[in-house]
Amino acid sequence: MGWMKEAAVIQATLSQLRVKSTGAPSKVMMRPVVVKGETVYQLEHHKDNKAIHENLKLEDAAVRVTDLMEHTYRQALIKTEEADVQLLFSKKGKATMLRKPPTAAGKGSLSHNREKNRIIAEGEAAPFLVELGIMTKDGRVHAQKQDKFRQINRFLEMVADVLDALPKNKELTVVDFGCGKSYLTFALYHLLVIQEKLPVRIIGLDLKKDVIAFCSDLAAKLGYDKLQFLHGDIAEYSGLDQADMVVTLHACDTATDAALAKAVRWDASVILSVPCCQHELFGQVDNSMLSPLLYHGILKERFASLATDAVRSHLLQVIGYKVQLLEFIDMEHTPKNILIRATKAGSGMQQTEKWKEYLQFRDGLSLSPYLEKELGDRLPPSN
């Protein structure tokens, strides 16, 4: 198997059983993973709705895949950094190989993905993921929790990318509004305190007392002494005068705006927000040119949601933040959400232009946003 070169194979899929009655899995997938600092090739198949993994060194994986292709499967799709290679075996054993341009990322991307996409690597048990039912004690991710595992890693990527924006040489304060069961709050602690060794205290805030009790007990069990969970409302919370990072995930409607306003008043260096249920502007948006779009409720709802996040993004830029809107995958709410990531950038001429753009957008759609009212004293005059 000449394609089994170190760091060349990104993914391989073996399928089409030669004999269907053997009890062999219908498909086997292979990919390189990093376990305890060593690159191994992980073979995966499913049995009784459970993912079965086997980690092998390069030479052993080559032998295993060769044996499977000679005796069990008639087709293999191998994605490498140089090309996609498809191997086909006829019923008589005749082999055909098709080579196509790569659909995977270019050279160097594999090591990048290892480092970035798996901040928490499969095969190395993270205690909080074990307790929350994502991982087994030996670091295997439960099959039904793979989506949640990917979501957690995706979120941590977004946090890791802006760590340089946080202040140095001080204890950092992080607030998570509407933390819920707190998968991501615990993940934040794991990244910032356990992995990055930063001096951090994290506060999770939620309205559900039973959730707060559960999370508090788990934090104590894990020994996360700088992680605290409190019962409270976003708009009314007054326990801090300053915070360095504010996270708000799925705070409903204007609760997101209340959290953003708090973050701005606390002079937060980093803001991460995934809005939810953007209803406020639905009843306000009005523009005769957009009548065909606004006539249909489903289109109006989607447009109003996007307009809401455009308002939030522009207002944060006017105040002095660099803002990015990123796609955030969350299987528990909607298939795809937008994450607003803002880092403090200071003042500049761009703010004046952003304010003009905002006013034109706001007035063109007949809007009166909650967030603008909340931040009125931080914004230029409207006239």
Tab-separated table of C-alpha atoms in Angstrom:
chain	number	residue	atom	x	y	z
A	1	MET	CA	0.000	0.000	0.000
A	2	GLY	CA	2.161	2.855	-1.268
A	3	TRP	CA	-0.361	5.497	-0.227
A	4	MET	CA	0.214	4.656	3.447
A	5	LYS	CA	2.903	7.292	3.979
A	6	GLU	CA	3.359	9.211	7.178
A	7	ALA	CA	1.074	12.298	7.238
A	8	ALA	CA	-0.133	11.635	3.666
A	9	VAL	CA	-3.472	9.956	4.341
A	10	ILE	CA	-6.150	12.279	5.634
A	11	GLN	CA	-9.005	9.772	5.488
A	12	ALA	CA	-9.742	6.336	4.033
A	13	THR	CA	-13.122	4.639	3.693
A	14	LEU	CA	-13.438	0.910	2.959
A	15	SER	CA	-16.862	-0.290	1.758
A	16	GLN	CA	-18.835	-2.759	-0.392
A	17	LEU	CA	-18.489	-6.126	1.319
A	18	ARG	CA	-17.272	-8.990	-0.861
A	19	VAL	CA	-19.523	-11.394	1.087
A	20	LYS	CA	-22.405	-9.757	2.977
A	21	SER	CA	-23.135	-12.685	5.267
A	22	THR	CA	-19.784	-12.653	7.090
A	23	GLY	CA	-20.937	-10.285	9.828
A	24	ALA	CA	-18.224	-7.774	8.995
A	25	PRO	CA	-19.176	-4.087	9.307
A	26	SER	CA	-20.498	-2.535	6.099
A	27	LYS	CA	-17.898	0.213	6.271
A	28	VAL	CA	-14.570	0.909	7.950
A	29	MET	CA	-13.071	4.381	8.152
A	30	MET	CA	-9.459	5.274	8.909
A	31	ARG	CA	-7.850	8.595	9.793
A	32	PRO	CA	-4.669	9.766	11.511
A	33	VAL	CA	-5.048	11.027	15.081
A	34	VAL	CA	-2.612	12.235	17.702
A	35	VAL	CA	-2.689	10.210	20.929
A	36	LYS	CA	-0.332	11.259	23.716
A	37	GLY	CA	1.828	13.157	21.267
A	38	GLU	CA	2.165	10.233	18.807
A	39	THR	CA	0.521	9.969	15.398
A	40	VAL	CA	-1.442	6.747	14.987
A	41	TYR	CA	-4.020	5.571	12.460
A	42	GLN	CA	-7.475	5.053	13.898
A	43	LEU	CA	-9.792	2.478	12.322
A	44	GLU	CA	-13.456	2.993	13.129
A	45	HIS	CA	-16.604	0.971	12.507
A	46	HIS	CA	-20.021	0.897	14.142
A	47	LYS	CA	-21.674	-1.971	15.965
A	48	ASP	CA	-24.990	-1.771	17.849
A	49	ASN	CA	-24.951	2.030	17.403
A	50	LYS	CA	-21.557	2.249	19.089
A	51	ALA	CA	-18.341	3.458	17.481
A	52	ILE	CA	-15.534	0.884	17.789
A	53	HIS	CA	-12.025	2.328	17.512
A	54	GLU	CA	-8.647	0.689	17.022
A	55	ASN	CA	-5.451	2.764	17.033
A	56	LEU	CA	-2.525	1.310	15.074
A	57	LYS	CA	0.954	2.418	14.150
A	58	LEU	CA	1.628	3.172	10.490
A	59	GLU	CA	3.071	-0.244	9.595
A	60	ASP	CA	0.347	-2.177	11.431
A	61	ALA	CA	-2.391	-0.041	9.882
A	62	ALA	CA	-0.990	-0.700	6.386
A	63	VAL	CA	-1.047	-4.451	7.011
A	64	ARG	CA	-4.593	-4.327	8.394
A	65	VAL	CA	-6.014	-2.237	5.564
A	66	THR	CA	-4.274	-4.407	2.940
A	67	ASP	CA	-5.798	-7.519	4.479
A	68	LEU	CA	-9.268	-5.968	4.593
A	69	MET	CA	-9.046	-4.932	0.952
A	70	GLU	CA	-7.854	-8.377	-0.173
A	71	HIS	CA	-10.466	-10.375	1.713
A	72	THR	CA	-13.376	-8.225	2.938
A	73	TYR	CA	-14.074	-5.088	0.870
A	74	ARG	CA	-14.227	-4.279	-2.839
A	75	GLN	CA	-13.953	-0.493	-2.699
A	76	ALA	CA	-11.738	2.055	-0.963
A	77	LEU	CA	-11.680	5.853	-1.156
A	78	ILE	CA	-8.398	7.273	0.101
A	79	LYS	CA	-8.087	11.023	0.577
A	80	THR	CA	-4.511	12.270	0.725
A	81	GLU	CA	-2.908	15.683	0.621
A	82	GLU	CA	-1.925	15.091	-3.032
A	83	ALA	CA	-4.984	13.337	-4.499
A	84	ASP	CA	-8.166	11.350	-3.945
A	85	VAL	CA	-7.561	7.713	-4.878
A	86	GLN	CA	-10.389	5.252	-5.453
A	87	LEU	CA	-9.639	1.511	-5.544
A	88	LEU	CA	-12.234	-0.819	-7.077
A	89	PHE	CA	-12.107	-4.620	-7.131
A	90	SER	CA	-14.351	-6.644	-9.423
A	91	LYS	CA	-15.958	-9.892	-8.318
A	92	LYS	CA	-13.119	-11.695	-10.069
A	93	GLY	CA	-10.521	-9.700	-8.163
A	94	LYS	CA	-9.455	-7.350	-10.950
A	95	ALA	CA	-8.270	-4.007	-9.511
A	96	THR	CA	-8.973	-0.566	-10.932
A	97	MET	CA	-7.512	2.652	-9.562
A	98	LEU	CA	-8.949	6.117	-10.221
A	99	ARG	CA	-7.017	9.228	-9.247
A	100	LYS	CA	-8.634	12.672	-8.855
A	101	PRO	CA	-7.530	16.099	-7.545
A	102	PRO	CA	-7.665	16.299	-3.742
A	103	THR	CA	-10.888	17.383	-2.071
A	104	ALA	CA	-9.103	17.641	1.292
A	105	ALA	CA	-7.051	20.656	2.319
A	106	GLY	CA	-3.624	21.240	0.784
A	107	LYS	CA	-0.212	20.274	2.049
A	108	GLY	CA	0.454	21.107	5.658
A	109	SER	CA	-3.252	21.144	6.487
A	110	LEU	CA	-3.179	17.789	8.287
A	111	SER	CA	-0.845	18.931	11.029
A	112	HIS	CA	-2.792	22.188	11.227
A	113	ASN	CA	-6.045	20.279	11.722
A	114	ARG	CA	-4.479	18.068	14.343
A	115	GLU	CA	-3.431	21.077	16.342
A	116	LYS	CA	-6.431	23.305	15.781
A	117	ASN	CA	-9.515	21.152	15.311
A	118	ARG	CA	-8.760	18.857	18.203
A	119	ILE	CA	-7.803	21.095	21.077
A	120	ILE	CA	-9.199	18.279	23.190
A	121	ALA	CA	-7.888	15.155	21.472
A	122	GLU	CA	-9.788	11.912	21.321
A	123	GLY	CA	-7.835	9.235	23.132
A	124	GLU	CA	-6.856	11.535	26.002
A	125	ALA	CA	-9.609	11.594	28.584
A	126	ALA	CA	-10.642	15.067	29.779
A	127	PRO	CA	-12.172	14.626	33.261
A	128	PHE	CA	-15.074	17.030	32.672
A	129	LEU	CA	-16.038	15.244	29.436
A	130	VAL	CA	-16.017	11.908	31.236
A	131	GLU	CA	-18.294	13.284	33.968
A	132	LEU	CA	-20.647	14.877	31.412
A	133	GLY	CA	-20.978	11.621	29.508
A	134	ILE	CA	-19.087	12.671	26.366
A	135	MET	CA	-16.055	10.419	26.840
A	136	THR	CA	-15.259	7.098	28.392
A	137	LYS	CA	-12.543	6.894	31.029
A	138	ASP	CA	-10.040	5.782	28.392
A	139	GLY	CA	-10.747	8.844	26.241
A	140	ARG	CA	-13.098	7.299	23.666
A	141	VAL	CA	-15.914	9.580	22.550
A	142	HIS	CA	-19.341	7.943	22.715
A	143	ALA	CA	-20.820	7.517	19.234
A	144	GLN	CA	-23.958	9.488	20.068
A	145	LYS	CA	-21.843	12.338	21.471
A	146	GLN	CA	-19.545	12.871	18.478
A	147	ASP	CA	-21.470	15.993	17.390
A	148	LYS	CA	-21.224	17.500	20.855
A	149	PHE	CA	-17.503	16.678	20.967
A	150	ARG	CA	-16.954	18.452	17.645
A	151	GLN	CA	-18.993	21.421	18.838
A	152	ILE	CA	-16.888	21.771	21.980
A	153	ASN	CA	-13.665	21.672	19.982
A	154	ARG	CA	-15.012	24.179	17.461
A	155	PHE	CA	-15.897	26.561	20.282
A	156	LEU	CA	-12.456	26.194	21.841
A	157	GLU	CA	-10.835	26.946	18.476
A	158	MET	CA	-12.707	30.240	18.396
A	159	VAL	CA	-11.556	31.068	21.914
A	160	ALA	CA	-7.949	30.023	21.298
A	161	ASP	CA	-7.739	32.327	18.279
A	162	VAL	CA	-8.312	35.421	20.441
A	163	LEU	CA	-6.350	34.587	23.578
A	164	ASP	CA	-3.732	37.171	22.617
A	165	ALA	CA	-6.408	39.868	22.949
A	166	LEU	CA	-6.729	39.215	26.697
A	167	PRO	CA	-4.760	41.298	29.217
A	168	LYS	CA	-1.462	39.939	30.482
A	169	ASN	CA	0.012	39.709	33.990
A	170	LYS	CA	-3.275	39.689	35.898
A	171	GLU	CA	-5.996	37.304	37.000
A	172	LEU	CA	-8.597	37.183	34.249
A	173	THR	CA	-12.336	37.242	34.904
A	174	VAL	CA	-14.584	35.344	32.505
A	175	VAL	CA	-18.388	35.474	32.691
A	176	ASP	CA	-20.665	32.986	30.926
A	177	PHE	CA	-24.238	34.264	30.780
A	178	GLY	CA	-26.951	31.635	30.374
A	179	CYS	CA	-24.476	28.807	30.873
A	180	GLY	CA	-27.071	25.994	30.937
A	181	LYS	CA	-25.633	22.521	31.584
A	182	SER	CA	-22.248	24.162	30.973
A	183	TYR	CA	-20.463	21.833	28.564
A	184	LEU	CA	-18.763	24.900	27.110
A	185	THR	CA	-18.187	26.589	30.473
A	186	PHE	CA	-16.271	23.560	31.709
A	187	ALA	CA	-14.490	23.418	28.345
A	188	LEU	CA	-13.424	27.054	28.800
A	189	TYR	CA	-11.974	26.229	32.203
A	190	HIS	CA	-10.160	23.223	30.753
A	191	LEU	CA	-8.609	25.331	27.977
A	192	LEU	CA	-7.715	28.431	29.975
A	193	VAL	CA	-6.702	26.935	33.320
A	194	ILE	CA	-5.707	23.305	32.679
A	195	GLN	CA	-4.081	23.630	29.245
A	196	GLU	CA	-2.970	27.269	29.008
A	197	LYS	CA	-2.135	27.618	32.743
A	198	LEU	CA	-3.641	31.112	32.821
A	199	PRO	CA	-4.713	32.791	36.078
A	200	VAL	CA	-8.476	32.816	35.506
A	201	ARG	CA	-11.695	32.795	37.452
A	202	ILE	CA	-14.870	31.865	35.582
A	203	ILE	CA	-18.429	32.674	36.628
A	204	GLY	CA	-21.377	30.834	35.086
A	205	LEU	CA	-24.794	32.479	35.434
A	206	ASP	CA	-28.169	30.861	34.743
A	207	LEU	CA	-31.826	31.159	35.780
A	208	LYS	CA	-32.299	27.431	36.456
A	209	LYS	CA	-31.490	26.601	40.074
A	210	ASP	CA	-31.249	22.856	39.468
A	211	VAL	CA	-28.716	23.429	36.692
A	212	ILE	CA	-26.642	25.706	38.912
A	213	ALA	CA	-26.678	23.094	41.693
A	214	PHE	CA	-25.589	20.338	39.296
A	215	CYS	CA	-22.761	22.435	37.823
A	216	SER	CA	-21.562	23.601	41.248
A	217	ASP	CA	-21.371	20.015	42.484
A	218	LEU	CA	-19.466	18.930	39.372
A	219	ALA	CA	-16.986	21.816	39.636
A	220	ALA	CA	-16.297	20.827	43.249
A	221	LYS	CA	-15.891	17.151	42.275
A	222	LEU	CA	-13.396	18.067	39.558
A	223	GLY	CA	-11.467	20.395	41.863
A	224	TYR	CA	-12.119	23.406	39.622
A	225	ASP	CA	-11.778	25.903	42.441
A	226	LYS	CA	-11.741	28.928	40.132
A	227	LEU	CA	-15.092	28.017	38.551
A	228	GLN	CA	-18.240	29.357	40.206
A	229	PHE	CA	-21.901	28.998	39.226
A	230	LEU	CA	-24.534	31.512	40.305
A	231	HIS	CA	-28.296	31.797	39.944
A	232	GLY	CA	-29.321	35.092	38.385
A	233	ASP	CA	-30.684	37.140	35.508
A	234	ILE	CA	-28.393	38.705	32.923
A	235	ALA	CA	-29.968	42.140	32.923
A	236	GLU	CA	-30.005	42.405	36.717
A	237	TYR	CA	-26.611	40.894	37.518
A	238	SER	CA	-24.395	43.380	39.370
A	239	GLY	CA	-21.753	41.189	40.945
A	240	LEU	CA	-18.840	42.631	38.946
A	241	ASP	CA	-17.378	45.970	37.952
A	242	GLN	CA	-15.058	44.555	35.286
A	243	ALA	CA	-14.662	41.405	33.174
A	244	ASP	CA	-12.057	40.391	30.595
A	245	MET	CA	-14.129	37.916	28.585
A	246	VAL	CA	-17.903	37.625	28.315
A	247	VAL	CA	-19.583	34.587	26.779
A	248	THR	CA	-23.286	34.454	26.010
A	249	LEU	CA	-24.626	31.395	24.208
A	250	HIS	CA	-28.301	31.228	23.274
A	251	ALA	CA	-29.552	33.979	25.534
A	252	CYS	CA	-33.023	34.515	24.100
A	253	ASP	CA	-33.925	37.656	22.141
A	254	THR	CA	-32.901	40.886	23.941
A	255	ALA	CA	-31.184	38.915	26.730
A	256	THR	CA	-28.296	38.690	24.256
A	257	ASP	CA	-28.310	42.482	23.966
A	258	ALA	CA	-28.362	42.834	27.749
A	259	ALA	CA	-25.293	40.592	27.940
A	260	LEU	CA	-23.506	42.545	25.183
A	261	ALA	CA	-24.262	45.823	26.968
A	262	LYS	CA	-22.862	44.383	30.218
A	263	ALA	CA	-19.730	43.272	28.393
A	264	VAL	CA	-19.172	46.728	26.922
A	265	ARG	CA	-19.677	48.452	30.288
A	266	TRP	CA	-17.268	45.988	31.900
A	267	ASP	CA	-14.714	46.934	29.229
A	268	ALA	CA	-14.401	43.286	28.181
A	269	SER	CA	-11.454	42.574	25.893
A	270	VAL	CA	-13.203	39.568	24.290
A	271	ILE	CA	-16.902	38.961	23.648
A	272	LEU	CA	-18.284	35.672	22.305
A	273	SER	CA	-22.006	35.549	21.616
A	274	VAL	CA	-24.284	33.072	19.845
A	275	PRO	CA	-27.674	34.814	19.670
A	276	CYS	CA	-30.956	32.951	19.854
A	277	CYS	CA	-34.622	33.721	19.132
A	278	GLN	CA	-34.119	37.187	17.602
A	279	HIS	CA	-37.738	38.381	17.858
A	280	GLU	CA	-37.354	42.068	18.719
A	281	LEU	CA	-36.967	43.484	15.212
A	282	PHE	CA	-39.528	41.175	13.608
A	283	GLY	CA	-42.349	43.533	14.536
A	284	GLN	CA	-40.356	46.652	13.638
A	285	VAL	CA	-38.739	46.022	10.271
A	286	ASP	CA	-40.501	47.920	7.486
A	287	ASN	CA	-39.363	48.975	4.018
A	288	SER	CA	-41.595	49.274	0.953
A	289	MET	CA	-38.813	48.067	-1.370
A	290	LEU	CA	-38.592	44.848	0.655
A	291	SER	CA	-42.350	44.174	0.621
A	292	PRO	CA	-42.035	40.920	-1.396
A	293	LEU	CA	-39.566	39.604	1.188
A	294	LEU	CA	-41.367	40.885	4.275
A	295	TYR	CA	-44.759	39.612	3.060
A	296	HIS	CA	-43.866	36.013	3.900
A	297	GLY	CA	-43.509	35.318	7.609
A	298	ILE	CA	-40.732	32.747	7.308
A	299	LEU	CA	-38.631	35.053	5.121
A	300	LYS	CA	-39.333	38.050	7.323
A	301	GLU	CA	-38.275	36.097	10.400
A	302	ARG	CA	-34.961	35.066	8.850
A	303	PHE	CA	-34.315	38.549	7.533
A	304	ALA	CA	-35.099	40.108	10.922
A	305	SER	CA	-32.700	37.664	12.615
A	306	LEU	CA	-29.878	38.617	10.249
A	307	ALA	CA	-30.702	42.305	10.607
A	308	THR	CA	-30.532	41.934	14.398
A	309	ASP	CA	-27.034	40.498	14.268
A	310	ALA	CA	-25.985	43.150	11.745
A	311	VAL	CA	-27.148	45.810	14.222
A	312	ARG	CA	-25.186	44.181	17.042
A	313	SER	CA	-22.063	43.833	14.937
A	314	HIS	CA	-22.099	47.439	13.753
A	315	LEU	CA	-22.797	48.915	17.174
A	316	LEU	CA	-19.872	46.985	18.675
A	317	GLN	CA	-17.638	48.278	15.882
A	318	VAL	CA	-18.788	51.865	16.504
A	319	ILE	CA	-17.843	51.476	20.165
A	320	GLY	CA	-14.361	50.246	19.257
A	321	TYR	CA	-14.415	46.475	18.794
A	322	LYS	CA	-13.108	44.406	15.928
A	323	VAL	CA	-15.998	42.079	15.077
A	324	GLN	CA	-16.164	38.799	13.186
A	325	LEU	CA	-19.288	36.771	12.445
A	326	LEU	CA	-18.442	33.057	12.367
A	327	GLU	CA	-20.440	29.937	11.701
A	328	PHE	CA	-20.957	27.991	14.895
A	329	ILE	CA	-22.320	24.452	14.733
A	330	ASP	CA	-24.721	23.589	17.514
A	331	MET	CA	-26.775	20.415	17.230
A	332	GLU	CA	-28.992	21.178	20.212
A	333	HIS	CA	-30.633	24.329	18.891
A	334	THR	CA	-30.403	24.889	15.153
A	335	PRO	CA	-28.242	23.195	12.528
A	336	LYS	CA	-26.090	26.306	12.102
A	337	ASN	CA	-25.790	29.458	14.155
A	338	ILE	CA	-23.823	32.662	13.930
A	339	LEU	CA	-21.232	33.427	16.574
A	340	ILE	CA	-20.337	37.070	17.135
A	341	ARG	CA	-16.676	37.321	18.150
A	342	ALA	CA	-15.518	40.772	19.207
A	343	THR	CA	-12.119	41.909	20.435
A	344	LYS	CA	-11.329	45.369	21.741
A	345	ALA	CA	-9.551	47.397	19.063
A	346	GLY	CA	-9.624	51.002	20.317
A	347	SER	CA	-10.853	54.153	18.618
A	348	GLY	CA	-10.310	55.196	15.018
A	349	MET	CA	-11.741	57.000	12.031
A	350	GLN	CA	-13.523	53.812	10.978
A	351	GLN	CA	-15.941	54.235	13.880
A	352	THR	CA	-17.383	57.416	12.354
A	353	GLU	CA	-18.016	55.650	9.059
A	354	LYS	CA	-19.512	52.649	10.841
A	355	TRP	CA	-21.890	54.956	12.703
A	356	LYS	CA	-23.051	56.530	9.439
A	357	GLU	CA	-23.576	53.096	7.926
A	358	TYR	CA	-25.494	51.984	10.993
A	359	LEU	CA	-27.823	54.984	10.968
A	360	GLN	CA	-28.596	54.489	7.288
A	361	PHE	CA	-29.318	50.800	7.888
A	362	ARG	CA	-31.407	51.454	11.004
A	363	ASP	CA	-33.514	54.222	9.485
A	364	GLY	CA	-33.909	52.412	6.182
A	365	LEU	CA	-35.587	49.524	8.006
A	366	SER	CA	-37.466	51.684	10.577
A	367	LEU	CA	-35.686	50.027	13.505
A	368	SER	CA	-35.397	51.002	17.141
A	369	PRO	CA	-32.972	48.411	18.582
A	370	TYR	CA	-32.756	47.600	22.281
A	371	LEU	CA	-28.955	47.492	22.208
A	372	GLU	CA	-28.670	51.032	20.852
A	373	LYS	CA	-30.803	52.292	23.742
A	374	GLU	CA	-28.725	50.347	26.266
A	375	LEU	CA	-25.472	51.790	24.911
A	376	GLY	CA	-26.767	55.282	24.187
A	377	ASP	CA	-24.207	57.046	26.362
A	378	ARG	CA	-21.355	55.225	24.532
A	379	LEU	CA	-22.559	56.147	21.037
A	380	PRO	CA	-22.350	59.353	18.964
A	381	PRO	CA	-25.454	61.545	18.689
A	382	SER	CA	-28.045	60.274	16.211
A	383	ASN	CA	-28.549	63.674	14.617
